[in-house]
CSV table of N, CA and C and ligand atoms in Angstrom, one decimal:
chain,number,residue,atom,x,y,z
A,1,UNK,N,148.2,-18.0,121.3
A,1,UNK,CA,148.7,-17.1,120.3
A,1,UNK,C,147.6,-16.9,119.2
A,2,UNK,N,147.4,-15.4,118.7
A,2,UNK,CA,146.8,-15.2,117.8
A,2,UNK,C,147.5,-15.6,116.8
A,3,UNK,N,146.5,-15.9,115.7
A,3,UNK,CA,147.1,-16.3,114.5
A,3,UNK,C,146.1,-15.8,113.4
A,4,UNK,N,146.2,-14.5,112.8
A,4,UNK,CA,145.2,-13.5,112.5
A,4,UNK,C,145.7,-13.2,111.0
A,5,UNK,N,147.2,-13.4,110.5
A,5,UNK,CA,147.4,-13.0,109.4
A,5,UNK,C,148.7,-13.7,108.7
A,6,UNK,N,148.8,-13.9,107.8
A,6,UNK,CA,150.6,-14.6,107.1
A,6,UNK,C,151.5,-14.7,108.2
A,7,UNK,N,151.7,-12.6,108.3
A,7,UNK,CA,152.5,-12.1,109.0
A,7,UNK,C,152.9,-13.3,110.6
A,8,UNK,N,152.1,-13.2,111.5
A,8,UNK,CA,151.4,-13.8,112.9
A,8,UNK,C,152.0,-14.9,112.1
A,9,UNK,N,151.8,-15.9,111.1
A,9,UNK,CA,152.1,-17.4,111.0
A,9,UNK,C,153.8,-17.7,111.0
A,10,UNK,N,153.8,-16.9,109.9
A,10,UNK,CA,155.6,-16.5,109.9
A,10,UNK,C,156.1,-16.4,111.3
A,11,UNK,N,155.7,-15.6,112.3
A,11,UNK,CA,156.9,-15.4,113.4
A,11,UNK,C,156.5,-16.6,114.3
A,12,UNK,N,155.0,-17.7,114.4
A,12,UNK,CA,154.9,-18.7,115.0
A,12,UNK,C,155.9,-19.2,114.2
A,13,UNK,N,155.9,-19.9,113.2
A,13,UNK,CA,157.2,-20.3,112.7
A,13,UNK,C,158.4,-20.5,112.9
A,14,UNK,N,158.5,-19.2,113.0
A,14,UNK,CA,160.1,-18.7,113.6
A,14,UNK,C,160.3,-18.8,114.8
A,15,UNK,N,159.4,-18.6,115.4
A,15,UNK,CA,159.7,-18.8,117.0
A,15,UNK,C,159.8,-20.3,116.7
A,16,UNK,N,159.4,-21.6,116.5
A,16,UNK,CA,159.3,-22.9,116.5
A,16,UNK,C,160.9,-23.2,116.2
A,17,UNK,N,161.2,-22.9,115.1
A,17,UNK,CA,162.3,-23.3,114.3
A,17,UNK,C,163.5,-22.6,115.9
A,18,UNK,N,163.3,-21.4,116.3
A,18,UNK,CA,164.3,-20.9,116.8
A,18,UNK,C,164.6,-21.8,118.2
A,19,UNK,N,163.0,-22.7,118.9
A,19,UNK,CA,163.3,-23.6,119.9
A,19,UNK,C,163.9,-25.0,119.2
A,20,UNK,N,163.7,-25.4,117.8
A,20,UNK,CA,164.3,-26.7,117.6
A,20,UNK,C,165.6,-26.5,117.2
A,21,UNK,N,166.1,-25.5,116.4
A,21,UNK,CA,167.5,-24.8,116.8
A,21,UNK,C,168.2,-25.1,118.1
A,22,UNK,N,167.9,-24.0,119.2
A,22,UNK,CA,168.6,-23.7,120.2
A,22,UNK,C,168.8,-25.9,121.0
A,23,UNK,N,167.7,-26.3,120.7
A,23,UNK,CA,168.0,-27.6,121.0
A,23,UNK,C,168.7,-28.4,120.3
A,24,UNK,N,168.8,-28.4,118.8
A,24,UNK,CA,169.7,-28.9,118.4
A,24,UNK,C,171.2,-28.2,118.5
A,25,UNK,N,171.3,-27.7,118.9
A,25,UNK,CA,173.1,-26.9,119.7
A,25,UNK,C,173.4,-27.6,120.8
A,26,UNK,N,172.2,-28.1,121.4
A,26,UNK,CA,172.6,-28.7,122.7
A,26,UNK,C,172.8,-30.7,122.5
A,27,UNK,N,172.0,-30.8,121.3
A,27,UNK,CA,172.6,-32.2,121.1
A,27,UNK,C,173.4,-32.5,120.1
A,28,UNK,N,173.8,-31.8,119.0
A,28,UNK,CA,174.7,-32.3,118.6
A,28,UNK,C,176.2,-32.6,118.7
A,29,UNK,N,176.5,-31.9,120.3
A,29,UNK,CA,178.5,-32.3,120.4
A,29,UNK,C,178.2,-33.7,121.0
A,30,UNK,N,177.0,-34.5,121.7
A,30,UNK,CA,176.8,-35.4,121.5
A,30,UNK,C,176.7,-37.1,120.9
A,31,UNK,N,175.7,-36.1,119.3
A,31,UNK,CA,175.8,-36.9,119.0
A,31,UNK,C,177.7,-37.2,117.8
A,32,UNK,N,178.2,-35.9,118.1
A,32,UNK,CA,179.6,-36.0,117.7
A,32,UNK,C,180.5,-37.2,118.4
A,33,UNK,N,180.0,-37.2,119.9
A,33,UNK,CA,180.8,-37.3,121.0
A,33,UNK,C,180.7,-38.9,120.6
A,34,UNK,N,179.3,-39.5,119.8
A,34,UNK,CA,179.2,-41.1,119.7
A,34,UNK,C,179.7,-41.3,118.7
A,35,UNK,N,180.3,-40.7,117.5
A,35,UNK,CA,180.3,-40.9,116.4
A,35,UNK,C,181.9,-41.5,116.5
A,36,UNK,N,181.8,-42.6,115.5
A,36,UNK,CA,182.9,-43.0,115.5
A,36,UNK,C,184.1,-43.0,114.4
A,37,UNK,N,183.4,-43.1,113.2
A,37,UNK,CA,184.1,-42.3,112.2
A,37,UNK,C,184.7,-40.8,112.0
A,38,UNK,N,185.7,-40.6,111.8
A,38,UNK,CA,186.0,-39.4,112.1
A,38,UNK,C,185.2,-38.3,110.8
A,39,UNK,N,185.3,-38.8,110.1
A,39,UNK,CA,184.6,-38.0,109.1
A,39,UNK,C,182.6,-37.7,109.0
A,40,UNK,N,182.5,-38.7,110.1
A,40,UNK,CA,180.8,-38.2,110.5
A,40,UNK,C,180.9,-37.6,111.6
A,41,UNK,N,181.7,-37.8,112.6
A,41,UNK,CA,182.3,-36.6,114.0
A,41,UNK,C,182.3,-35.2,113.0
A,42,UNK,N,183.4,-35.3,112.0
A,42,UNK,CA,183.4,-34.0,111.7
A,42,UNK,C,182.6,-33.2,110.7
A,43,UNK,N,181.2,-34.1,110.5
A,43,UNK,CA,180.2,-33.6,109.5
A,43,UNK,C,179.1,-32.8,111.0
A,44,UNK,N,179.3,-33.9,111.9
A,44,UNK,CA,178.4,-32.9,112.9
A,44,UNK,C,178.8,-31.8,113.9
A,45,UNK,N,180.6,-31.9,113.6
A,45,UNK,CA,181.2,-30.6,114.3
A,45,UNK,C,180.7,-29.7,113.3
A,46,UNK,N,181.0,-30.0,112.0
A,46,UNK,CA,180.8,-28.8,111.7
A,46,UNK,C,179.4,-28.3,111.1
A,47,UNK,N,178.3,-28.9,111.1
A,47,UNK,CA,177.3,-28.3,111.4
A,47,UNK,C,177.0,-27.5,112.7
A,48,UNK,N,177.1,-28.4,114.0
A,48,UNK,CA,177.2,-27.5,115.2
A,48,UNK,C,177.5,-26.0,114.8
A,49,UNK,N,178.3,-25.8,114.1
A,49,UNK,CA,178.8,-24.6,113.8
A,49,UNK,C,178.2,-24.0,113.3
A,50,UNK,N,177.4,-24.4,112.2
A,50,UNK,CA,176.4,-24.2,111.3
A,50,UNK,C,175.1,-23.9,112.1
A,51,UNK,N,174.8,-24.9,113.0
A,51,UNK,CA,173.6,-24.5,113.7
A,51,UNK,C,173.3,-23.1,114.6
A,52,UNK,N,174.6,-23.1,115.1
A,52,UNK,CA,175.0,-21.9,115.9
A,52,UNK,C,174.6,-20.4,115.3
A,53,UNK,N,175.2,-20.7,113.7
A,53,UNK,CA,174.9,-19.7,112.9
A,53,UNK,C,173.3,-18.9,112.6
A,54,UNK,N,172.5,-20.6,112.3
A,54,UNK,CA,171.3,-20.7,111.7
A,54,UNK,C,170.4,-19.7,113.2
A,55,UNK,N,170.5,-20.1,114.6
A,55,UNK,CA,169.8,-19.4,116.0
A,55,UNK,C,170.5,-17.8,115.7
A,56,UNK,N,171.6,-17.5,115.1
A,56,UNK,CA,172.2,-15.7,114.8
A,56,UNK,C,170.9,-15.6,113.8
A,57,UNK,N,170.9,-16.3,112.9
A,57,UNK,CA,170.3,-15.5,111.4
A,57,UNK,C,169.0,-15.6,112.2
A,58,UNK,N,168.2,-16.3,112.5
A,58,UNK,CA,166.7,-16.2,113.0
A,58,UNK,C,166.8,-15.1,114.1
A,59,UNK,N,167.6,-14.6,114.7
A,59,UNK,CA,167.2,-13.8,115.6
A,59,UNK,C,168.0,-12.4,115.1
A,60,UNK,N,168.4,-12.2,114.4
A,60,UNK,CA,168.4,-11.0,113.4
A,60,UNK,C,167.2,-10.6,112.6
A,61,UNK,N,166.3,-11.9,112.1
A,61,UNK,CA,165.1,-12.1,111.3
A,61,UNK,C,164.3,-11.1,112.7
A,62,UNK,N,164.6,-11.5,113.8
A,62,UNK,CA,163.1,-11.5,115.1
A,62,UNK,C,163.5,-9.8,115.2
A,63,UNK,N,164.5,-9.8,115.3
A,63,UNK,CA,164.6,-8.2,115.3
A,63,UNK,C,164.4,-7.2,114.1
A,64,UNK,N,164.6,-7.4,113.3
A,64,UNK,CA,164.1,-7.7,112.2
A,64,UNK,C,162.6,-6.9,112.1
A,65,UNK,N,162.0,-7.3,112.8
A,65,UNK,CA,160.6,-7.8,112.3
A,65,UNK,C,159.8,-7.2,113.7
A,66,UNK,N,160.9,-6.5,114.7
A,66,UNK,CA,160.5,-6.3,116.3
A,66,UNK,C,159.7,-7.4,116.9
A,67,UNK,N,160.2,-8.9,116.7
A,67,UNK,CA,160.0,-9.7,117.9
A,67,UNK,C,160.8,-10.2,118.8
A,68,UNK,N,160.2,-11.2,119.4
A,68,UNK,CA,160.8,-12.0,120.1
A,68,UNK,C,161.0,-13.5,120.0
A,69,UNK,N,162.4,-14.6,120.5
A,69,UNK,CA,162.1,-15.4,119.6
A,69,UNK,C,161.6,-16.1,120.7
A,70,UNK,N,161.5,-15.8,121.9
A,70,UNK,CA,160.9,-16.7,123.0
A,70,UNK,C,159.8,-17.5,122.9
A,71,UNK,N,159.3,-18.4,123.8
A,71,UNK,CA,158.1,-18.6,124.2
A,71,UNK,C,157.7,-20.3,123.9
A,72,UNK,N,157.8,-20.7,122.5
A,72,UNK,CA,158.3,-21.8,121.7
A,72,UNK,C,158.5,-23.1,122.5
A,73,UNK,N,158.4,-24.3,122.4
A,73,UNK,CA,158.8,-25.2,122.4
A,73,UNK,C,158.6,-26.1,121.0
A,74,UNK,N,159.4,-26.4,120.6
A,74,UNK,CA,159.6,-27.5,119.6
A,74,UNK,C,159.6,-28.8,119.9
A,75,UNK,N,158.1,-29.4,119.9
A,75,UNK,CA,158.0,-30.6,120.0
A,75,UNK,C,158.8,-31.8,119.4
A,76,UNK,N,158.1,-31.0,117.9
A,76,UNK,CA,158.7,-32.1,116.8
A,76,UNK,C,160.8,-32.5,117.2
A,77,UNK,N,160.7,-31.2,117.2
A,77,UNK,CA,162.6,-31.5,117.1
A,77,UNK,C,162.6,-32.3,118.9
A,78,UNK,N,162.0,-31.9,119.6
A,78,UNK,CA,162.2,-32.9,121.2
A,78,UNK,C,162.0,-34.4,120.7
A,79,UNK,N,161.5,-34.8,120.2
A,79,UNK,CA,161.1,-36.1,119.3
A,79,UNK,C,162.1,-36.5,119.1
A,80,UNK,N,162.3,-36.1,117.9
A,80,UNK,CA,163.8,-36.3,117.0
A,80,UNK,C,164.9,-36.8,117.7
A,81,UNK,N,165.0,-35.6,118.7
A,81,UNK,CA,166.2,-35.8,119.8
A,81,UNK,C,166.4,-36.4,120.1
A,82,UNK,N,165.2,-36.7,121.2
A,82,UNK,CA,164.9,-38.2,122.0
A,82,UNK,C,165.1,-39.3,121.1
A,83,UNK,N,164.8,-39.9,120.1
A,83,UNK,CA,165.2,-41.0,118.9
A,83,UNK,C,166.7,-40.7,118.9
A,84,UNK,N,167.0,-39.6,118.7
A,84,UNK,CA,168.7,-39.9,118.3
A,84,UNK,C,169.6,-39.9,119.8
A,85,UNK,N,168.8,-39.8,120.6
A,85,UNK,CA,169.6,-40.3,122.4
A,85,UNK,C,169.5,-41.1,122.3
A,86,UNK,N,168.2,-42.7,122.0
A,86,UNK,CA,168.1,-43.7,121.8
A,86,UNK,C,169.7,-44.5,121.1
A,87,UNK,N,169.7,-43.7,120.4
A,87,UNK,CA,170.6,-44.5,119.8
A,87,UNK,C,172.5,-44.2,120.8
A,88,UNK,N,172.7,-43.5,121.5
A,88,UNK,CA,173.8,-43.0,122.3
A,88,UNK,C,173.6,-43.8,123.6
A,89,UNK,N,172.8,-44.4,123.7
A,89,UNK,CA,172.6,-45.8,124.7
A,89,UNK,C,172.6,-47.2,123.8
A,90,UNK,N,172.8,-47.2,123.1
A,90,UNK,CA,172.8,-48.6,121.9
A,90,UNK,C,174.4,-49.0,121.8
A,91,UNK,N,174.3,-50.3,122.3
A,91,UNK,CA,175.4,-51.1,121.7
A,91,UNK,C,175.4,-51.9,120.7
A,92,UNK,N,177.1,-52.0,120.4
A,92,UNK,CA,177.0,-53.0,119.4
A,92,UNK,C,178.0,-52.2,118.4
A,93,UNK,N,177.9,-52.8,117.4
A,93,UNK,CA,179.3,-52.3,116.3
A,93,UNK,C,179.3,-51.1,115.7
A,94,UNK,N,180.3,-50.5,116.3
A,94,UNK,CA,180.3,-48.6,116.1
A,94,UNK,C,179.9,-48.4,114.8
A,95,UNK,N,180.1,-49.3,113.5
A,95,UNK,CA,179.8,-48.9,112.1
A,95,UNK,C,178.3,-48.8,112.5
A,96,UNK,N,178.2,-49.6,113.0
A,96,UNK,CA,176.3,-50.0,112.5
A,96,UNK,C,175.7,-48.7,113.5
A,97,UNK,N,176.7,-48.3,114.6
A,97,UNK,CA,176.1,-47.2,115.3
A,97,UNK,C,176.2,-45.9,114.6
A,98,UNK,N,177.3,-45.6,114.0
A,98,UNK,CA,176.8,-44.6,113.0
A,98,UNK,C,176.2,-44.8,112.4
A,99,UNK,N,175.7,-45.6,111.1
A,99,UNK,CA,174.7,-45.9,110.6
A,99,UNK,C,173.7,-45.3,111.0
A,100,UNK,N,173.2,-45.4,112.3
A,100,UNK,CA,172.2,-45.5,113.4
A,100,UNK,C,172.5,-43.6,113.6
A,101,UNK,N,172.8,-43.3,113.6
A,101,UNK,CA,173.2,-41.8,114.2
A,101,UNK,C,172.8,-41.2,112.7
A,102,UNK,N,173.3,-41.6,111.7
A,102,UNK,CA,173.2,-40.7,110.7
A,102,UNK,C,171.8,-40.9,110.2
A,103,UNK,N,171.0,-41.8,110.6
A,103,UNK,CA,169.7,-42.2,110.3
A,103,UNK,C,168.8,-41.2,111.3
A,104,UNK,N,169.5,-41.0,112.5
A,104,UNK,CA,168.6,-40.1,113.2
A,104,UNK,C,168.9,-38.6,113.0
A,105,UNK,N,170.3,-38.1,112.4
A,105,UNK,CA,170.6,-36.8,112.0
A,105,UNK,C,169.9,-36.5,110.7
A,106,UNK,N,169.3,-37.3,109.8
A,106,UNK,CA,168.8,-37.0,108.3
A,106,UNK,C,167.3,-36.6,109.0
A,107,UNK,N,166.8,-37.2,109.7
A,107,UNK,CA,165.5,-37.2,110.5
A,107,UNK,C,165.3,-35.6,110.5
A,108,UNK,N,166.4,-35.7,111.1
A,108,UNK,CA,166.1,-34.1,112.0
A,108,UNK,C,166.7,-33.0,110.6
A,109,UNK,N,167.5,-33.4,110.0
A,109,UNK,CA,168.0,-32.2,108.5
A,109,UNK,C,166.8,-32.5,107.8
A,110,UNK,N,166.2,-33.3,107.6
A,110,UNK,CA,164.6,-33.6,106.5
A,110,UNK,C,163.5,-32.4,107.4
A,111,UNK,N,163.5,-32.8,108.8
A,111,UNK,CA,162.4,-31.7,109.3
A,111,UNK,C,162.5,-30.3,109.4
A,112,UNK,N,163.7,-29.9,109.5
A,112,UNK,CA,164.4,-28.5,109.5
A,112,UNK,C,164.2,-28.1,108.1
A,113,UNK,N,164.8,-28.9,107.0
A,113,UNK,CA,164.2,-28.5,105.3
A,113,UNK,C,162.9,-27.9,105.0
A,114,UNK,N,161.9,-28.9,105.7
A,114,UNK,CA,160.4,-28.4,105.8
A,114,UNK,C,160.2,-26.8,106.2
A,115,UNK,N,160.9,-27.3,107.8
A,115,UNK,CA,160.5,-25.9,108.4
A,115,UNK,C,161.0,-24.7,108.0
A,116,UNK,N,161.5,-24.4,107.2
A,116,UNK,CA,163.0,-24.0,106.3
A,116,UNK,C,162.1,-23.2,105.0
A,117,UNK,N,161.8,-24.0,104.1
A,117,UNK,CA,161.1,-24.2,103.1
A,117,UNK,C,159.7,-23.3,103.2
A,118,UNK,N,159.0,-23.6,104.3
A,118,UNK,CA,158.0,-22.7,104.8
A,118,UNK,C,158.0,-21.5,104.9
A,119,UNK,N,159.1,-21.0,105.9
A,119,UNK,CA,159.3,-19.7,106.8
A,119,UNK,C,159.9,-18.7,105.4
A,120,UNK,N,160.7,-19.4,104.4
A,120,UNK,CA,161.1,-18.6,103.2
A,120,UNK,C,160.0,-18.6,102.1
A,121,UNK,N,159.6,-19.2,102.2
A,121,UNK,CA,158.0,-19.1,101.3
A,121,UNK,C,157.4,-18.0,101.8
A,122,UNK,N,157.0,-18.2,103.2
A,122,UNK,CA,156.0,-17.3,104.1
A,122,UNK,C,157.1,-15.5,103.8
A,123,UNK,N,158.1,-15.9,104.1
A,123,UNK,CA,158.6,-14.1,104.2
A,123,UNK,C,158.2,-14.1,102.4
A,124,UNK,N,158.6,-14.6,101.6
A,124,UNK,CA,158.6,-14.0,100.3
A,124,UNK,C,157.3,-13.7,100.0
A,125,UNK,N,156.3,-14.4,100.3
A,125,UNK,CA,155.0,-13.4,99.9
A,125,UNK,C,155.0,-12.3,101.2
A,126,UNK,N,155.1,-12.3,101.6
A,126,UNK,CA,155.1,-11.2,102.4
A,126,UNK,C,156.2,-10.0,102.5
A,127,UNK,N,156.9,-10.0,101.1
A,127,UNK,CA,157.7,-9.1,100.7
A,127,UNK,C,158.8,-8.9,101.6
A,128,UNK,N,159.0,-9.7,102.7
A,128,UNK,CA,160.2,-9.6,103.4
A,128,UNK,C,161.8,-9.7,103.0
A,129,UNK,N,162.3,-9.0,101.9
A,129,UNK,CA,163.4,-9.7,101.1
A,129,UNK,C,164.4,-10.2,101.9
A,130,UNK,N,165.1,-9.1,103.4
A,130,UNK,CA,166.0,-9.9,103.8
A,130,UNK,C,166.1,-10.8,104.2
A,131,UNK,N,164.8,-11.2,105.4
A,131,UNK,CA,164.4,-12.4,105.6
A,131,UNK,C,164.4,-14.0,104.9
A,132,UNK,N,163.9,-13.5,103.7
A,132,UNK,CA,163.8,-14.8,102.8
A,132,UNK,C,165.2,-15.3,102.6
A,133,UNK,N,166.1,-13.9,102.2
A,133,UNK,CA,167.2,-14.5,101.9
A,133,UNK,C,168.3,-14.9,103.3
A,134,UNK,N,168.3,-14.6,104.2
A,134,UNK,CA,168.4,-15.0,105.4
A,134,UNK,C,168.0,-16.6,105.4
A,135,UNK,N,166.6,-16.8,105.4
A,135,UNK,CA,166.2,-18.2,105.2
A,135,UNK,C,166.6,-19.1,104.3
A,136,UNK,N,167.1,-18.9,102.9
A,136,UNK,CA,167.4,-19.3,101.9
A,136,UNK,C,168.8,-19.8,102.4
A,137,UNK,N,169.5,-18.9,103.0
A,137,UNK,CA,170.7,-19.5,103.2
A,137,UNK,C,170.8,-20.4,104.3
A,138,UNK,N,170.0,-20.7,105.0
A,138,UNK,CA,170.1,-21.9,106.0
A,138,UNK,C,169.6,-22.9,105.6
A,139,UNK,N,168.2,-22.6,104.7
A,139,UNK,CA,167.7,-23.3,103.6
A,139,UNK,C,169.0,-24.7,103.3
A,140,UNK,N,169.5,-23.7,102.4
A,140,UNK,CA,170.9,-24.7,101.3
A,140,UNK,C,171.8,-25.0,102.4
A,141,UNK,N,171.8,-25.0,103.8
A,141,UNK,CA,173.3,-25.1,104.7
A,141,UNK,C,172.4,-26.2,105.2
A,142,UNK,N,171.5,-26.8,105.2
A,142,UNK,CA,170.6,-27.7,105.6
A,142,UNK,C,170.7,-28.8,104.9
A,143,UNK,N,170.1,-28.3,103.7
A,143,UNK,CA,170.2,-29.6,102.6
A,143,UNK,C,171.7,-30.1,102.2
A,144,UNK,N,172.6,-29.3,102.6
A,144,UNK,CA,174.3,-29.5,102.3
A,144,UNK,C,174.2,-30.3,103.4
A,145,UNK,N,173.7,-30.0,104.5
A,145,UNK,CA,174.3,-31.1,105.7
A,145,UNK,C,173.9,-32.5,105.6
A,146,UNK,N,172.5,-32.7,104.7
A,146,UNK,CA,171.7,-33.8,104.5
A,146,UNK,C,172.5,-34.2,103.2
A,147,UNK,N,172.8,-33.5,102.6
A,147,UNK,CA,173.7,-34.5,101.4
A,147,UNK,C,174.8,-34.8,102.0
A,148,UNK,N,176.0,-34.3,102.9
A,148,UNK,CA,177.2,-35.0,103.0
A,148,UNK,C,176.9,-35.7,104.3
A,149,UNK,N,175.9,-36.1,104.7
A,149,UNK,CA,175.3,-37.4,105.3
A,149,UNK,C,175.0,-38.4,104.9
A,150,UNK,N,174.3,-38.3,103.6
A,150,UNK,CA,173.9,-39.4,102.7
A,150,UNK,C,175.2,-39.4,101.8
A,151,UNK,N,176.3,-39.1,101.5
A,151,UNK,CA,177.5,-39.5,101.0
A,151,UNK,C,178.7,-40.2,101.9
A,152,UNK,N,178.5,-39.6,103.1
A,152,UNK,CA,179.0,-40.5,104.5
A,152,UNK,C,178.4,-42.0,104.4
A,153,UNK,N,177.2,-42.2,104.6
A,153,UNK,CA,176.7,-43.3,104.2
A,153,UNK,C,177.1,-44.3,103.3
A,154,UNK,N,176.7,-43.6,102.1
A,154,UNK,CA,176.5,-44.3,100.6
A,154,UNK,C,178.3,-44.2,100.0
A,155,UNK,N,179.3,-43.3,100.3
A,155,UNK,CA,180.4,-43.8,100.2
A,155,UNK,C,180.5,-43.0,98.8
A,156,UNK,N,181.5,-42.9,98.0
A,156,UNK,CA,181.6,-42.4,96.6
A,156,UNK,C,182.8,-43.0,95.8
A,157,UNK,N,183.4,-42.4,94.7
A,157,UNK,CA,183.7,-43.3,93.6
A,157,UNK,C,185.1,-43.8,94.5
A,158,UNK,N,185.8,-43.7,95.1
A,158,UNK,CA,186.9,-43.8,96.2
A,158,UNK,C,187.0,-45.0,97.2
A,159,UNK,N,186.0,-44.3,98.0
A,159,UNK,CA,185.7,-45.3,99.4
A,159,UNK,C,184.2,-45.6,99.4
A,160,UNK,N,183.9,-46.8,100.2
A,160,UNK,CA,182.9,-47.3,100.3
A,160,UNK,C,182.2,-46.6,101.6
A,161,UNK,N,181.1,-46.5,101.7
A,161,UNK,CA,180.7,-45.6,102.9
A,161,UNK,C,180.5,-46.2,104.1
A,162,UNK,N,180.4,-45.8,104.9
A,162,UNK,CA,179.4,-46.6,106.2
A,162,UNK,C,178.5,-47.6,106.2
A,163,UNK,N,177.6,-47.6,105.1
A,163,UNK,CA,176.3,-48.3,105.0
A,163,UNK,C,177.0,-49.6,104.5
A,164,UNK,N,178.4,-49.6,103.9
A,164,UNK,CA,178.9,-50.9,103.1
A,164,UNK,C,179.6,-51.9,104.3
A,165,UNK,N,180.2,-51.0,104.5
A,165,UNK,CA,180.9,-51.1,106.2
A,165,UNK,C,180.3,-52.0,107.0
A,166,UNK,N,179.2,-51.5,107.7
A,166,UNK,CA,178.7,-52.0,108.1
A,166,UNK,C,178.2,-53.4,107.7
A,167,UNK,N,177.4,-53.4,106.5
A,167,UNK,CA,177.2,-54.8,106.0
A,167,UNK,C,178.4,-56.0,106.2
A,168,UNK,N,179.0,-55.8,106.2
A,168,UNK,CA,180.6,-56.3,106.3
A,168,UNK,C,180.6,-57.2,107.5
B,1,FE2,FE1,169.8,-25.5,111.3
């Protein structure tokens, strides 16, 4: 792939983001499927849903923009994956396995932020408005999913989280 101007970087980009996407659709009813609290089952049902969304809005962007989002493999997020399968073969105390699961879903909501962060930078200098705002909103649907992860965990003024749990 040429890589000749902003423009050209942006849709490598997007093509990247749109293969770690379509893979994260394919592993998250998984890692739902291990989860044992029901309240972290239904933090990653309902991102699934969210994710689902995020592969629509990038490929509105590609048309958009008359691309395509093919071609892509996303290493990084194959990585990720593979670490959070690791853990769907692990025994041992379902708290400490969510623990374990939510450590490997922040992984992957930390890398997506990045990639996220980028792609809406990159459209905004390059005057793409709907784009950016497009990205902006997956943007904050990302970082929402990484905060009520780390409140699953860490527990709040009510209940104690998983991470307490576990110590237990
Ligand atoms: Fe996403």
């Amino acid at each position: 792939m040429q890589l000749n101007s902003l423009h050209d970087l942006l849709v490598e980009q997007l093509q990247d983001l749109h293969s770690a996407e379509t893979q994260l659709v394919e592993a998250l009813p998984k890692l739902a499927g291990a989860a044992s609290h029901e309240e972290l089952r239904d933090a990653f049902e309902q991102h699934l849903a969210e994710t689902r969304e995020h592969v629509s809005r990038l490929e509105e962007i590609f048309s958009q923009l008359g691309k395509t989002p093919g071609g892509e493999t996303c290493k990084g997020m194959e990585g990720l994956i593979a670490e959070g399968e690791e853990v769907l073969q692990m025994q041992g105390d379902p708290t400490v396995i969510d623990a374990a699961l939510i450590a490997a879903a922040q992984r992957v909501e930390h890398y997506e932020i990045a990639g996220y962060g980028t792609v809406k930078t990159l459209a905004g200098h390059l005057d793409l408005g709907d784009a950016e705002d497009l990205l902006g909103t997956t943007l904050d649907e990302e970082s929402k999913a990484d905060s009520l992860l780390t409140k699953i965990a860490t527990g709040g003024t009510f209940k104690s989280g998983i991470n307490q749990e576990a110590k237990a």
